[in-house]
PDB file of C-alpha atoms in Angstrom:
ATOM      1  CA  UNK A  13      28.961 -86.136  44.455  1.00 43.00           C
ATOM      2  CA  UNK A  14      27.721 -83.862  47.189  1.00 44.00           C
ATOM      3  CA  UNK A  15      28.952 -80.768  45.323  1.00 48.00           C
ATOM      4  CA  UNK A  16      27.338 -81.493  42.289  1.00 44.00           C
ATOM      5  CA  UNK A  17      23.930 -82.451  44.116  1.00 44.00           C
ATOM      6  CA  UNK A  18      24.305 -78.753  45.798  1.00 46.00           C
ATOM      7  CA  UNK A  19      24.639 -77.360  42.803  1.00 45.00           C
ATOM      8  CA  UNK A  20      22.367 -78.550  40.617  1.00 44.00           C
ATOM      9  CA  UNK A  21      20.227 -78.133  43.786  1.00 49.00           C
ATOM     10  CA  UNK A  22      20.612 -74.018  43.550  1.00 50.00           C
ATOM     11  CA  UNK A  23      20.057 -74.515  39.574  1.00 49.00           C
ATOM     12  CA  UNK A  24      16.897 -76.039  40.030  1.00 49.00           C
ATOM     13  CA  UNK A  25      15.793 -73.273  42.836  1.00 49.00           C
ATOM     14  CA  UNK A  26      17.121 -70.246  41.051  1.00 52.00           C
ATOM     15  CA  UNK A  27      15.173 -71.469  37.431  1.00 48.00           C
ATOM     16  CA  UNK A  28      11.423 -72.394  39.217  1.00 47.00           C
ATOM     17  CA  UNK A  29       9.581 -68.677  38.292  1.00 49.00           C
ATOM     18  CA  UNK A  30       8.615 -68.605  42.504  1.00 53.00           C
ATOM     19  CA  UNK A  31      11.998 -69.533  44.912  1.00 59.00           C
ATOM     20  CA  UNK A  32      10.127 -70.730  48.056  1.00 59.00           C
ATOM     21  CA  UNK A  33      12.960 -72.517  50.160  1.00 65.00           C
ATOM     22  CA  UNK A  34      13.354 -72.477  53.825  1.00 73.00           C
ATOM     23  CA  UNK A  35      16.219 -70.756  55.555  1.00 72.00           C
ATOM     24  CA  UNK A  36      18.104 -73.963  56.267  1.00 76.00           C
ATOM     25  CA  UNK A  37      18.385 -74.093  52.326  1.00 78.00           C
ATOM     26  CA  UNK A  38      19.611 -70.879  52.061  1.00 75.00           C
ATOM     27  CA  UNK A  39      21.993 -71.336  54.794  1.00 76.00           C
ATOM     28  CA  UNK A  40      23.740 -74.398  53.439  1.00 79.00           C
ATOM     29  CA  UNK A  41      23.523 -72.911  49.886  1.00 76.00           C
ATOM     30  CA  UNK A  42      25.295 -69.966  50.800  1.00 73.00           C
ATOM     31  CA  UNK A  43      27.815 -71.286  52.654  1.00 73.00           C
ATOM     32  CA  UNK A  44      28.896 -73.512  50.306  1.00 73.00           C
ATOM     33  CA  UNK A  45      28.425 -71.444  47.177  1.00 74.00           C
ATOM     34  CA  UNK A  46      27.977 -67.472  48.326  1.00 71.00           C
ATOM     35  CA  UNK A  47      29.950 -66.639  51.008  1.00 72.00           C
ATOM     36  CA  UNK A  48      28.441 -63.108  51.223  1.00 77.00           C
ATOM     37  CA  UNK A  49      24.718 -63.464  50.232  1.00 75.00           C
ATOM     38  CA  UNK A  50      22.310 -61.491  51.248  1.00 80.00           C
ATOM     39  CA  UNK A  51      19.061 -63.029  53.344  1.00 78.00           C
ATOM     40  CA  UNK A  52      16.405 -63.120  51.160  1.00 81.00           C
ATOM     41  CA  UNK A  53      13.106 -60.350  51.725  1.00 87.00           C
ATOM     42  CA  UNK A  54      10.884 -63.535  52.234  1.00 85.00           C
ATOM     43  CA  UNK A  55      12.858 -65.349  54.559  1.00 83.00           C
ATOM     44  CA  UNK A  56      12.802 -61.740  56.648  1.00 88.00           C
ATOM     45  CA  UNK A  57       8.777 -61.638  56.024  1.00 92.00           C
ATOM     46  CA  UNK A  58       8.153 -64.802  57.113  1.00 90.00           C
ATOM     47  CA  UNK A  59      10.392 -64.859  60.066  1.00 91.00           C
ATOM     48  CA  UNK A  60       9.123 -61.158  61.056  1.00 95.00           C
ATOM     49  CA  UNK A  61       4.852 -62.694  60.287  1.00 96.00           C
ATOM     50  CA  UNK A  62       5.859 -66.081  62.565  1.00 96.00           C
ATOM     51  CA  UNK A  63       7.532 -63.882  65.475  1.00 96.00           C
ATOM     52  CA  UNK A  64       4.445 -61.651  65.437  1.00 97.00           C
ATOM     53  CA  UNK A  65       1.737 -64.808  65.246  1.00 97.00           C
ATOM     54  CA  UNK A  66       3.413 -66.790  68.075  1.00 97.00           C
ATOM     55  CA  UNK A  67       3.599 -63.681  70.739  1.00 96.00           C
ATOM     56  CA  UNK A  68      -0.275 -62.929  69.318  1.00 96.00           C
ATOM     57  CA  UNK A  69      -0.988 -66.374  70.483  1.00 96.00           C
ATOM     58  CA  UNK A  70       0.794 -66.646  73.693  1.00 95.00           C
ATOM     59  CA  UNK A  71      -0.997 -63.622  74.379  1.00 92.00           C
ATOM     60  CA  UNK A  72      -4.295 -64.358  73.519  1.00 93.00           C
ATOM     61  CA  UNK A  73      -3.638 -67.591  75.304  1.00 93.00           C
ATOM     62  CA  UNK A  74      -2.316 -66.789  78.859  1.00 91.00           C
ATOM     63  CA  UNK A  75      -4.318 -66.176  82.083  1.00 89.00           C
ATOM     64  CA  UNK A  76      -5.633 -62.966  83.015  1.00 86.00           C
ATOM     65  CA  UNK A  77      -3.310 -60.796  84.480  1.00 79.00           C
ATOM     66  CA  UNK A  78      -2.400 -60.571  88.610  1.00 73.00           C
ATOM     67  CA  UNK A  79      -3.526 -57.197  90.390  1.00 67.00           C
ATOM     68  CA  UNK A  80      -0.539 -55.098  90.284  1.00 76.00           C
ATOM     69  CA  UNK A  81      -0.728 -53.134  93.484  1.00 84.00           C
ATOM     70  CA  UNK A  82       0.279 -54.515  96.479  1.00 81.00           C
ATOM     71  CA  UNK A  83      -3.146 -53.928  99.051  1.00 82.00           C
ATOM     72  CA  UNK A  84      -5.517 -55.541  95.787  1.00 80.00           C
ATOM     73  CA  UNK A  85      -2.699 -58.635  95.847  1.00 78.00           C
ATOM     74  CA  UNK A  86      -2.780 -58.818  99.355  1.00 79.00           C
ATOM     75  CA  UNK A  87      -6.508 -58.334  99.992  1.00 81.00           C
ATOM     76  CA  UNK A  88      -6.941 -61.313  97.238  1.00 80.00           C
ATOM     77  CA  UNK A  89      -4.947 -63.427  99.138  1.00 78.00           C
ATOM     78  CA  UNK A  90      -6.270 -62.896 102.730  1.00 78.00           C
ATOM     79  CA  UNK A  91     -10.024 -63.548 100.969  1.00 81.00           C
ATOM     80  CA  UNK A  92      -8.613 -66.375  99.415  1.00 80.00           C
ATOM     81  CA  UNK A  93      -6.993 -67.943 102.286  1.00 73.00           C
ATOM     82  CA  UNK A  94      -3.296 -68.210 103.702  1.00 60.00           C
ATOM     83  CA  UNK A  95      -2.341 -71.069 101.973  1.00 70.00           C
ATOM     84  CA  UNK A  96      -1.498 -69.281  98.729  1.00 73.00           C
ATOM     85  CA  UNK A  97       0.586 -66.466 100.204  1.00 75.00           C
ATOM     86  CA  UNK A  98       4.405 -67.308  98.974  1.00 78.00           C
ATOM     87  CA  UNK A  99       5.460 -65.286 101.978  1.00 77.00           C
ATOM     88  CA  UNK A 100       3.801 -67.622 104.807  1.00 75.00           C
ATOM     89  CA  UNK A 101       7.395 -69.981 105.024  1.00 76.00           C
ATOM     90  CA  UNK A 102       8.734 -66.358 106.225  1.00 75.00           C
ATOM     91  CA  UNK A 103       6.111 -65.094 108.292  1.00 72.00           C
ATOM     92  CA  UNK A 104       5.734 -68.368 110.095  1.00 72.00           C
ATOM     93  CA  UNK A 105       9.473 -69.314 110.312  1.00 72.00           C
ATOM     94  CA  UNK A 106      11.039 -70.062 113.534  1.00 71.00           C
ATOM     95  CA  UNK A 107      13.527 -67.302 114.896  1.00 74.00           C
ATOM     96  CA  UNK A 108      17.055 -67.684 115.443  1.00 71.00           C
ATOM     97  CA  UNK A 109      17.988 -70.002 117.911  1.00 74.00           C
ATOM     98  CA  UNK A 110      19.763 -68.052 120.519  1.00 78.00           C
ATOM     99  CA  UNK A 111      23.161 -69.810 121.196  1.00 84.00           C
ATOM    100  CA  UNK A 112      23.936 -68.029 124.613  1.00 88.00           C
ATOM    101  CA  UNK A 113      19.990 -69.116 126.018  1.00 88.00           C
ATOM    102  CA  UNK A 114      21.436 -73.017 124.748  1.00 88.00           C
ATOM    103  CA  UNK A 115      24.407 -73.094 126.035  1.00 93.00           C
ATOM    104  CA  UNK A 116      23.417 -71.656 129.713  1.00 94.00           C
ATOM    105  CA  UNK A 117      21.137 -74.578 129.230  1.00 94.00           C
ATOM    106  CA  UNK A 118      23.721 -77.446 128.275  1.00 94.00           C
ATOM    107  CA  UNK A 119      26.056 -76.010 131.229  1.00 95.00           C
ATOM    108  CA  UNK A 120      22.755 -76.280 133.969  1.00 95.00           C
ATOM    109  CA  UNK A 121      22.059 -80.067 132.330  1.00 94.00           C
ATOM    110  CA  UNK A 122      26.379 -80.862 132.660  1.00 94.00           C
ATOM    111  CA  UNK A 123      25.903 -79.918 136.353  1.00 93.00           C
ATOM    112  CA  UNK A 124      22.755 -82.387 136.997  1.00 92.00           C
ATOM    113  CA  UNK A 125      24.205 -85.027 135.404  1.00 90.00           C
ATOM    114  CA  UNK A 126      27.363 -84.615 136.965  1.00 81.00           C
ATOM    115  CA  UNK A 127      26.217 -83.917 140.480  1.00 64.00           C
ATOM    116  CA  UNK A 128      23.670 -86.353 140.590  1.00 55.00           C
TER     117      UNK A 128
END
């Protein structure tokens, strides 16, 4: 029954004088009927004008654009205040903890308590 559906399907869409059908259409018609058909010129032009209209739109539609050089980012940022530099967890990290300092430290504190 699905067969016949399908077919009569691609009758119907190969007799109407203008073939508008969508590329899931054409897909599942060609599979089942032309293995090697070609994709049709207005599937390509309407894939090729929707590509174009959505990047035209995310372009018209995004913010303005960040200073490029580093000295206008950086002046920006120091007018604007610290608290939107990304590099102030790094500039205000603490340093390395220095092992040899700690354990001189631990071995001074073992000796009080012992001692004591």
């Amino acid at each position: 029954m699905r067969k016949a559906t399908l077919s009569v399907h691609a009758e119907s869409t190969t007799n109407r004088t203008t073939r508008a059908y969508s590329a899931h259409e054409f897909s599942t018609l060609s599979t089942k009927l032309h293995k090697n058909a070609a994709l049709p010129l207005d599937i390509k032009l309407e894939t090729l004008v929707s590509v174009f209209l959505a990047c035209f739109g995310l372009v018209l539609g995004s913010d303005p654009l960040k200073p490029v050089s580093w000295s206008a980012w950086a002046g920006q940022i120091e007018r604007d205040g610290g608290g939107a530099n990304p590099f102030r967890g790094l500039e205000e990290r603490v340093g390395f903890m220095d092992i040899r300092a700690q354990r001189r430290e631990f071995a001074e504190w073992a000796k009080q308590q012992g001692g004591a």
